[in-house]
Coordinates of C-alpha atoms and ligand atoms in Angstrom, one line a residue:
X731 CA -112.9 -57.8 50.8
X732 CA -111.6 -54.7 52.6
X733 CA -108.2 -55.1 51.0
X734 CA -109.8 -55.3 47.5
X735 CA -112.0 -52.3 48.2
X736 CA -109.1 -50.3 49.4
X737 CA -106.8 -51.3 46.4
X738 CA -109.7 -50.4 44.0
X739 CA -110.0 -47.0 45.5
X740 CA -106.3 -46.3 45.9
X741 CA -105.5 -47.2 42.3
X742 CA -108.7 -45.8 40.9
X743 CA -110.4 -49.0 39.7
X744 CA -113.7 -48.5 41.4
X745 CA -114.9 -46.1 44.0
X746 CA -118.2 -44.9 45.6
X747 CA -120.3 -42.7 43.3
X748 CA -121.4 -39.2 44.4
X749 CA -118.7 -39.2 47.0
X750 CA -118.6 -35.4 47.4
X751 CA -122.3 -35.7 48.6
X752 CA -121.5 -38.5 50.9
X753 CA -122.1 -41.3 48.4
X754 CA -125.3 -43.1 47.3
X755 CA -126.1 -46.6 48.5
X756 CA -124.9 -49.6 46.3
X757 CA -123.6 -47.3 43.5
X758 CA -120.0 -47.1 42.3
X759 CA -118.0 -45.4 39.6
X760 CA -115.3 -47.1 37.6
X761 CA -112.0 -45.2 37.1
X762 CA -109.4 -45.6 34.4
X763 CA -108.1 -49.1 35.3
X764 CA -111.6 -50.3 36.2
X765 CA -112.9 -49.2 32.8
X766 CA -110.0 -51.0 31.1
X767 CA -110.5 -54.2 33.1
X768 CA -114.3 -54.1 32.6
X769 CA -113.8 -53.6 28.9
X770 CA -111.5 -56.7 28.7
X771 CA -114.1 -58.8 30.5
X772 CA -116.8 -57.7 28.1
X773 CA -114.5 -58.2 25.1
X774 CA -113.7 -61.7 26.3
X775 CA -117.4 -62.5 26.5
X776 CA -118.2 -61.1 23.1
X777 CA -115.2 -63.1 21.7
X778 CA -116.6 -66.3 23.1
X779 CA -120.1 -65.6 21.8
X780 CA -119.4 -64.0 18.4
X781 CA -115.9 -64.6 17.2
X782 CA -115.6 -68.2 18.4
X783 CA -119.0 -69.3 17.1
X784 CA -121.2 -68.8 14.1
X785 CA -124.6 -69.5 15.7
X786 CA -125.0 -66.3 17.8
X787 CA -125.8 -62.7 16.7
X788 CA -125.6 -59.5 18.6
X789 CA -128.3 -57.1 19.7
X790 CA -128.4 -53.8 21.7
X791 CA -132.0 -53.2 22.7
X792 CA -133.5 -50.2 24.6
X793 CA -133.4 -49.9 28.3
X794 CA -137.0 -48.6 28.5
X795 CA -139.4 -50.9 26.7
X796 CA -143.1 -50.9 26.4
X797 CA -144.6 -51.2 29.9
X798 CA -146.6 -54.3 28.9
X799 CA -143.3 -56.1 28.5
X800 CA -143.1 -56.5 32.3
X801 CA -146.6 -57.6 32.6
X802 CA -146.0 -60.4 30.1
X803 CA -142.6 -61.3 31.5
X804 CA -144.0 -61.7 35.0
X805 CA -141.7 -59.0 36.5
X806 CA -144.5 -56.7 37.5
X807 CA -146.2 -59.3 39.6
X808 CA -143.4 -61.5 40.6
X809 CA -140.0 -59.7 40.5
X810 CA -140.0 -59.1 44.2
X811 CA -137.8 -59.6 47.2
X812 CA -139.3 -60.4 50.6
X813 CA -138.5 -57.4 52.7
X814 CA -138.4 -57.3 56.5
X815 CA -137.8 -54.3 58.8
X816 CA -136.3 -54.4 62.2
X817 CA -138.4 -52.6 64.8
X818 CA -135.4 -52.3 67.1
X819 CA -132.8 -50.7 64.9
X820 CA -134.8 -49.6 61.8
X821 CA -132.6 -51.5 59.4
X822 CA -134.2 -53.3 56.4
X823 CA -133.2 -56.8 55.3
X824 CA -134.1 -59.4 52.7
X825 CA -135.9 -62.1 54.5
X826 CA -134.3 -64.8 52.3
X827 CA -130.8 -63.6 53.2
X828 CA -131.4 -63.7 57.0
X829 CA -131.0 -66.3 59.7
X830 CA -133.2 -65.9 62.7
X831 CA -131.1 -63.7 64.9
X832 CA -130.0 -60.9 62.5
X833 CA -129.1 -58.3 65.1
X834 CA -127.0 -60.6 67.2
X835 CA -125.0 -61.6 64.1
X836 CA -124.4 -58.0 62.9
X837 CA -123.1 -56.3 66.0
X838 CA -121.3 -53.5 64.0
X839 CA -124.6 -52.2 62.7
X840 CA -126.3 -52.4 66.1
X841 CA -124.1 -50.6 68.6
X842 CA -124.7 -52.0 72.1
X843 CA -127.3 -54.4 70.8
X844 CA -127.3 -57.8 72.3
X845 CA -130.8 -59.1 71.9
X846 CA -132.2 -60.5 68.6
X847 CA -133.9 -58.4 65.9
X848 CA -137.6 -57.6 66.3
X849 CA -138.6 -58.3 62.7
X850 CA -141.8 -57.3 60.9
X851 CA -143.6 -59.8 58.7
X852 CA -142.1 -60.1 55.2
X853 CA -143.6 -57.8 52.5
X854 CA -143.1 -58.3 48.8
X855 CA -141.1 -55.5 47.4
X856 CA -140.8 -55.0 43.6
X857 CA -137.2 -54.5 42.4
X858 CA -138.0 -52.5 39.3
X859 CA -137.3 -48.8 39.1
X860 CA -140.2 -46.9 37.9
X861 CA -140.3 -43.6 36.0
X862 CA -142.6 -41.6 33.7
X863 CA -142.5 -40.7 30.0
X864 CA -143.8 -37.2 29.4
X865 CA -143.6 -33.9 31.2
X866 CA -146.5 -34.4 33.6
X867 CA -146.0 -37.2 36.1
X868 CA -149.7 -37.8 36.7
X869 CA -150.6 -38.0 33.0
X870 CA -147.5 -39.7 31.6
X871 CA -147.0 -43.3 30.9
X872 CA -145.4 -45.3 33.7
X873 CA -142.4 -47.2 32.5
X874 CA -139.7 -49.2 34.0
X875 CA -135.9 -49.4 33.7
X876 CA -135.2 -53.0 32.6
X877 CA -134.2 -55.3 35.4
X878 CA -132.6 -57.7 32.9
X879 CA -131.5 -57.3 29.3
X880 CA -133.1 -60.6 28.3
X881 CA -136.7 -59.3 27.6
X882 CA -135.4 -56.9 24.9
X883 CA -134.1 -60.1 23.1
X884 CA -137.5 -61.8 23.4
X885 CA -139.3 -58.8 22.0
X886 CA -137.0 -58.7 19.0
X887 CA -137.0 -62.5 18.4
X888 CA -139.1 -62.3 15.3
X889 CA -137.3 -59.2 13.8
X890 CA -133.9 -60.8 14.4
X891 CA -135.0 -64.1 12.9
X892 CA -136.1 -62.2 9.8
X893 CA -132.7 -60.8 9.0
X894 CA -130.2 -63.0 10.8
X895 CA -130.5 -65.9 8.4
X896 CA -130.3 -68.3 11.3
X897 CA -132.5 -71.2 12.5
X898 CA -132.7 -72.8 15.9
X899 CA -130.4 -73.6 17.5
X900 CA -129.1 -70.1 17.4
X901 CA -128.6 -67.3 20.0
X902 CA -129.0 -63.6 20.5
X903 CA -126.4 -61.9 22.7
X904 CA -126.5 -58.6 24.4
X905 CA -124.4 -56.6 26.9
X906 CA -126.0 -53.6 28.6
X907 CA -127.1 -51.9 31.8
X908 CA -129.9 -53.3 34.0
X909 CA -131.4 -51.7 37.1
X910 CA -132.7 -53.2 40.3
X911 CA -133.8 -51.5 43.5
X912 CA -131.8 -53.8 45.6
X913 CA -132.4 -53.5 49.3
X914 CA -129.5 -55.5 50.6
X915 CA -126.7 -53.2 51.4
X916 CA -122.9 -53.7 51.2
X917 CA -120.6 -56.1 49.5
X918 CA -119.0 -53.6 47.2
X919 CA -119.8 -54.2 43.5
X920 CA -121.3 -57.6 44.1
X921 CA -124.8 -56.1 44.2
X922 CA -125.4 -52.7 42.9
X923 CA -128.5 -50.7 41.8
X924 CA -127.3 -50.4 38.2
X925 CA -125.1 -53.0 36.7
X926 CA -124.1 -54.4 33.3
X927 CA -125.2 -57.8 32.3
X928 CA -123.9 -60.1 29.6
X929 CA -126.8 -62.2 28.5
X930 CA -127.4 -64.6 25.7
X931 CA -130.7 -66.3 24.8
X932 CA -130.1 -69.5 22.9
X933 CA -133.3 -70.6 21.0
X934 CA -133.5 -74.3 20.4
X935 CA -135.9 -77.0 19.2
X936 CA -137.8 -78.1 22.4
X937 CA -136.3 -81.6 22.3
X938 CA -132.8 -80.2 22.3
X939 CA -133.2 -78.0 25.3
X940 CA -131.6 -80.4 27.8
X941 CA -128.6 -81.0 25.5
X942 CA -128.0 -77.2 25.1
X943 CA -128.5 -76.5 28.8
X944 CA -125.7 -79.0 29.6
X945 CA -123.6 -77.4 26.8
X946 CA -123.9 -73.9 28.1
X947 CA -123.2 -75.0 31.7
X948 CA -119.9 -76.4 30.6
X949 CA -119.1 -73.6 28.2
X950 CA -119.6 -70.9 30.8
X951 CA -117.5 -72.8 33.4
X952 CA -114.8 -73.1 30.9
X953 CA -114.9 -69.4 30.1
X954 CA -114.2 -68.4 33.7
X955 CA -111.4 -71.1 34.0
X956 CA -109.7 -70.0 30.8
X957 CA -109.7 -66.5 32.1
X958 CA -107.8 -67.7 35.1
X959 CA -110.3 -68.2 37.9
X960 CA -108.9 -71.1 40.1
X961 CA -110.8 -74.4 39.8
X962 CA -111.2 -74.8 43.6
X963 CA -112.9 -71.3 43.8
X964 CA -115.4 -72.1 41.1
X965 CA -118.4 -74.5 41.1
X966 CA -121.8 -75.2 39.6
X967 CA -124.8 -75.4 41.9
X968 CA -128.2 -76.6 40.6
X969 CA -131.2 -74.8 42.1
X970 CA -133.6 -76.8 44.2
X971 CA -137.2 -76.8 42.9
X972 CA -138.4 -74.2 45.4
X973 CA -135.6 -71.8 44.4
X974 CA -136.4 -71.7 40.7
X975 CA -137.6 -68.4 39.2
X976 CA -141.1 -68.2 37.8
X977 CA -139.9 -68.7 34.2
X978 CA -137.4 -71.5 34.8
X979 CA -137.5 -75.3 34.2
X980 CA -134.0 -75.7 35.5
X981 CA -131.3 -73.3 36.7
X982 CA -127.7 -73.7 37.8
X983 CA -125.6 -71.0 39.2
X984 CA -121.9 -70.6 38.4
X985 CA -120.6 -69.8 41.9
X986 CA -117.4 -68.3 43.0
X987 CA -115.8 -68.4 46.4
X988 CA -115.9 -64.7 47.1
X989 CA -114.5 -63.4 50.5
X990 CA -118.2 -63.3 51.5
X991 CA -118.5 -67.0 50.8
X992 CA -119.8 -69.0 47.8
X993 CA -122.1 -66.7 45.8
X994 CA -123.7 -66.5 42.4
X995 CA -121.5 -65.3 39.6
X996 CA -123.8 -66.2 36.7
X997 CA -127.1 -68.0 36.3
X998 CA -127.6 -70.5 33.5
X999 CA -131.3 -71.2 33.1
X1000 CA -133.5 -73.4 30.9
X1001 CA -136.4 -70.9 30.4
X1002 CA -138.4 -73.3 28.3
X1003 CA -140.9 -71.5 26.1
X1004 CA -142.2 -69.3 28.9
X1005 CA -141.0 -65.9 27.5
X1006 CA -141.9 -66.3 23.8
X1007 CA -145.3 -67.8 24.8
X1008 CA -146.1 -65.0 27.2
X1009 CA -145.1 -62.2 24.8
X1010 CA -147.0 -63.9 22.0
X1011 CA -150.2 -64.0 24.2
X1012 CA -149.8 -60.4 25.4
X1013 CA -148.8 -58.9 22.1
X1014 CA -151.1 -61.0 19.9
X1015 CA -148.1 -61.8 17.7
X1016 CA -146.9 -65.3 16.8
X1017 CA -143.4 -65.9 18.1
X1018 CA -142.5 -69.2 16.7
X1019 CA -140.3 -70.9 14.2
X1020 CA -141.4 -72.7 11.0
X1021 CA -138.9 -75.2 9.8
X1022 CA -139.5 -75.4 6.0
X1023 CA -137.4 -78.6 5.7
X1024 CA -139.5 -80.6 8.2
X1025 CA -142.7 -78.7 7.9
X1026 CA -142.6 -78.3 11.7
X1027 CA -143.8 -75.3 13.5
X1028 CA -142.8 -74.8 17.1
X1029 CA -142.1 -72.2 19.9
X1030 CA -138.3 -72.5 20.5
X1031 CA -137.1 -73.2 24.0
X1032 CA -134.5 -70.9 25.5
X1033 CA -131.3 -71.6 27.3
X1034 CA -129.9 -68.5 29.0
X1035 CA -126.5 -67.9 30.4
X1036 CA -126.8 -64.5 32.3
X1037 CA -123.7 -63.0 33.8
X1038 CA -122.9 -59.7 35.5
X1039 CA -119.9 -57.6 34.4
X1040 CA -119.3 -56.0 37.8
X1041 CA -119.6 -59.3 39.6
X1042 CA -117.2 -60.9 37.2
X1043 CA -114.8 -58.0 37.7
X1044 CA -115.0 -58.5 41.4
X1045 CA -114.4 -62.3 41.1
X1046 CA -111.3 -61.7 38.9
X1047 CA -110.0 -59.1 41.3
X1048 CA -110.5 -61.4 44.3
X1049 CA -108.9 -64.3 42.6
X1050 CA -105.9 -62.2 41.5
X1051 CA -105.2 -60.3 44.7
X1052 CA -102.0 -61.5 46.3
X1053 CA -99.3 -60.3 48.7
X1054 CA -95.7 -61.5 48.8
X1055 CA -92.4 -60.2 49.9
X1056 CA -89.6 -58.9 47.8
X1057 CA -86.3 -57.9 49.4
X1058 CA -87.9 -57.8 52.8
X1059 CA -90.7 -55.5 51.6
X1060 CA -94.4 -56.4 51.4
X1061 CA -95.7 -56.4 47.8
X1062 CA -99.3 -56.2 46.7
X1063 CA -99.9 -57.8 43.3
X1064 CA -102.9 -58.5 41.1
X1065 CA -102.2 -61.8 39.3
X1066 CA -104.7 -61.1 36.6
X1067 CA -104.8 -63.1 33.4
X1068 CA -102.7 -61.0 31.0
X1069 CA -105.7 -60.7 28.6
X1070 CA -107.7 -59.1 31.4
X1071 CA -105.0 -56.8 32.8
X1072 CA -105.9 -53.2 32.3
X1073 CA -102.4 -52.4 31.2
X1074 CA -100.4 -55.0 29.3
X1075 CA -96.9 -53.5 29.6
X1076 CA -95.3 -50.6 31.4
X1077 CA -92.5 -48.9 29.6
X1078 CA -90.0 -47.5 32.1
X1079 CA -86.8 -45.5 31.3
X1080 CA -84.3 -46.3 34.0
X1081 CA -83.1 -42.7 34.2
X1082 CA -84.8 -39.4 33.3
X1083 CA -81.7 -38.5 31.2
X1084 CA -79.0 -39.9 28.9
X1085 CA -81.5 -40.6 26.1
X1086 CA -83.5 -43.1 28.2
X1087 CA -86.8 -41.3 28.0
X1088 CA -86.5 -40.8 24.2
X1089 CA -85.9 -44.5 23.6
X1090 CA -88.6 -45.5 26.0
X1091 CA -91.1 -43.1 24.4
X1092 CA -90.3 -44.6 21.0
X1093 CA -91.0 -48.1 22.3
X1094 CA -94.2 -46.9 24.0
X1095 CA -95.4 -45.5 20.6
X1096 CA -94.5 -48.8 18.8
X1097 CA -96.5 -50.8 21.3
X1098 CA -99.5 -48.4 21.0
X1099 CA -99.3 -48.7 17.2
X1100 CA -99.6 -52.5 17.7
X1101 CA -102.8 -51.9 19.7
X1102 CA -101.1 -53.1 23.0
X1103 CA -102.2 -51.1 26.0
X1104 CA -98.9 -49.7 27.2
X1105 CA -98.2 -47.2 30.0
X1106 CA -95.2 -44.9 30.1
X1107 CA -93.9 -44.0 33.5
X1108 CA -90.7 -42.1 34.3
X1109 CA -91.5 -40.8 37.8
X1110 CA -89.7 -42.2 40.9
X1111 CA -87.3 -45.0 41.7
X1112 CA -87.6 -48.0 39.4
X1113 CA -88.6 -50.3 42.3
X1114 CA -91.5 -48.1 43.2
X1115 CA -92.6 -48.0 39.6
X1116 CA -92.6 -51.8 39.4
X1117 CA -94.6 -51.9 42.6
X1118 CA -97.2 -49.6 41.2
X1119 CA -97.6 -51.7 38.1
X1120 CA -97.8 -54.9 40.2
X1121 CA -100.7 -53.4 42.1
X1122 CA -102.7 -52.7 38.9
X1123 CA -101.8 -56.2 37.6
X1124 CA -99.6 -55.2 34.7
X1125 CA -98.0 -58.5 33.5
X1126 CA -94.8 -57.1 32.0
X1127 CA -92.6 -54.1 32.4
X1128 CA -90.0 -53.1 29.8
X1129 CA -87.1 -51.1 31.2
X1130 CA -84.9 -49.0 28.9
X1131 CA -81.3 -48.5 30.1
X1132 CA -77.8 -47.7 28.9
X1133 CA -77.6 -51.1 27.1
X1134 CA -80.7 -50.3 25.1
X1135 CA -79.0 -47.4 23.5
X1136 CA -76.1 -49.7 22.5
X1137 CA -77.8 -52.9 21.3
X1138 CA -81.5 -52.0 21.1
X1139 CA -82.6 -54.5 23.8
X1140 CA -84.7 -53.8 26.9
X1141 CA -85.2 -55.7 30.2
X1142 CA -88.5 -57.4 30.3
X1143 CA -89.7 -58.2 33.8
X1144 CA -92.4 -60.7 34.6
X1145 CA -95.0 -59.7 37.3
X1146 CA -95.4 -63.2 38.6
X1147 CA -92.0 -64.9 38.3
X1148 CA -90.1 -61.6 38.7
X1149 CA -87.7 -63.0 36.1
X1150 CA -85.9 -60.5 33.9
X1151 CA -84.8 -61.2 30.4
X1152 CA -83.2 -59.1 27.6
X1153 CA -85.3 -58.8 24.5
X1154 CA -84.9 -56.6 21.4
X1155 CA -87.2 -53.7 21.7
X1156 CA -88.2 -54.1 18.0
X1157 CA -89.5 -57.7 18.8
X1158 CA -91.5 -56.6 21.9
X1159 CA -94.9 -55.8 20.2
X1160 CA -94.9 -59.2 18.4
X1161 CA -93.7 -61.1 21.4
X1162 CA -96.3 -59.6 23.7
X1163 CA -99.1 -60.2 21.1
X1164 CA -98.0 -63.9 21.1
X1165 CA -97.9 -64.1 24.9
X1166 CA -101.4 -62.5 25.1
X1167 CA -102.8 -65.4 23.0
X1168 CA -101.2 -68.1 25.1
X1169 CA -103.1 -70.2 27.7
X1170 CA -102.6 -68.9 31.2
X1171 CA -103.0 -70.4 34.7
X1172 CA -103.0 -68.5 38.0
X1173 CA -99.7 -69.0 39.8
X1174 CA -101.6 -68.8 43.1
X1175 CA -101.9 -72.1 44.9
Ligands
ATP338 P1 -129.0 -62.6 43.1 O1 -129.6 -63.9 43.5 O2 -127.6 -62.4 43.5 O3 -129.8 -61.4 43.4 P2 -130.1 -63.1 40.6 O4 -130.3 -64.6 40.6 O5 -131.3 -62.3 40.8 O6 -128.9 -62.7 41.5 P3 -130.0 -63.0 37.7 O7 -131.4 -62.4 37.6 O8 -129.8 -64.4 37.4 O9 -129.5 -62.7 39.2 O10 -129.0 -62.1 36.9 C1 -127.9 -62.6 36.2 C2 -126.6 -62.1 36.7 O11 -126.6 -60.7 36.8 C3 -126.2 -62.5 38.1 O12 -125.6 -63.7 38.2 C4 -125.2 -61.4 38.5 O13 -123.9 -61.7 38.0 C5 -125.8 -60.2 37.8 N1 -126.6 -59.4 38.8 C6 -127.9 -59.5 39.1 N2 -128.3 -58.6 40.0 C7 -127.2 -57.8 40.2 C8 -126.9 -56.7 41.0 N3 -127.9 -56.1 41.7 N4 -125.7 -56.2 41.0 C9 -124.7 -56.7 40.2 N5 -124.9 -57.8 39.5 C10 -126.1 -58.3 39.4

């Protein structure tokens, strides 16, 4: 993990927020390449939900909803973590993340400490951030920053049903920020106070819930595999009965083998009719579907795949990180799926003279006109420029040289195989567009 964190900072993918003030716990900023990578992950998700299917519509609901939302959803009463304090060192832990002897197992945080932690009893700690609408804190309405995007979807179920011209089974998908007052520190962007979620609520006739639950488990596993995560680093884990959330009939986590061990990447839950029934009761509004064909009226059941953008980004980075040796020199390379790579192609003039920069800039412009994220770089030795692109995961580099000026071809270097081929510059946008659509597998063992 240290290597990933350091690469992310060095190349400006992700770095601690508020750093000039010493940082703020579990909060990070995304720089240029981080934003591009994150955008590709989100685009890939939307593609799988909206472009590849006809039965899902999009939504962007508000972050601050009516406070009664969280009463009905159960978050006000039940969205808590069990919190314990250590009387010896003053640190705070999640009781469900601890083995008995926390102190002994975390020597770096407990200098000189050899005995076990002296832990308090666990207290329930609500994870929702609270704020106030209105100028006077005491008189204003207490509201909450949403801890998941899903509830906005349930509140809008009836409205969306009205204009979407869909009937169950159909889904509503949303990507947006959620907020949780997480008390477990560390692990980079795995767990942050604010994070983007990619959530889809799939509304189905009750007797089809099991079928669609299985469907979405498979579909979500396939999504990660197709984007290059290695099969032996990816697994599904069904929750035991005592692990299930208050709303869930069945949940499985898509887990990835992070450097911190197997951990949740995404949750796929069968939420039953819990949410629609709760909101219907609290709001006094019928949230059901009437099937005119069969004359049946029912509250749809909901299957929810809920993924985190930052956590996915971290998994893709971990899976892609590699080191090898070229000409006796250590190379760091991100073997990202080309579709996820922040930059698709680097355009490099071999020399900063003799017409190379002009030809390279023309190629760069042609790639941009074809909507291919291209980066022009003329600074430094060619080997160093390749190395830099390898570190940010750029799958191809096109080098403009003397021959380019004679026959219009460039050298195209492949990040993973290191093979170089000559290709007509004029063909490059089309060739790369084709390659970006092709299936891809990680070359890592
Ligand atoms: P965990 O057990 O790790 O706290 P969770 O089961 O509470 O996660 P869900 O409520 O199922 O998480 O949220 C769905 C997804 O949102 C998670 O699988 C994860 O990818 C992402 N997510 C949840 N909390 C955070 C967070 N604090 N930071 C980053 N991503 C998060």
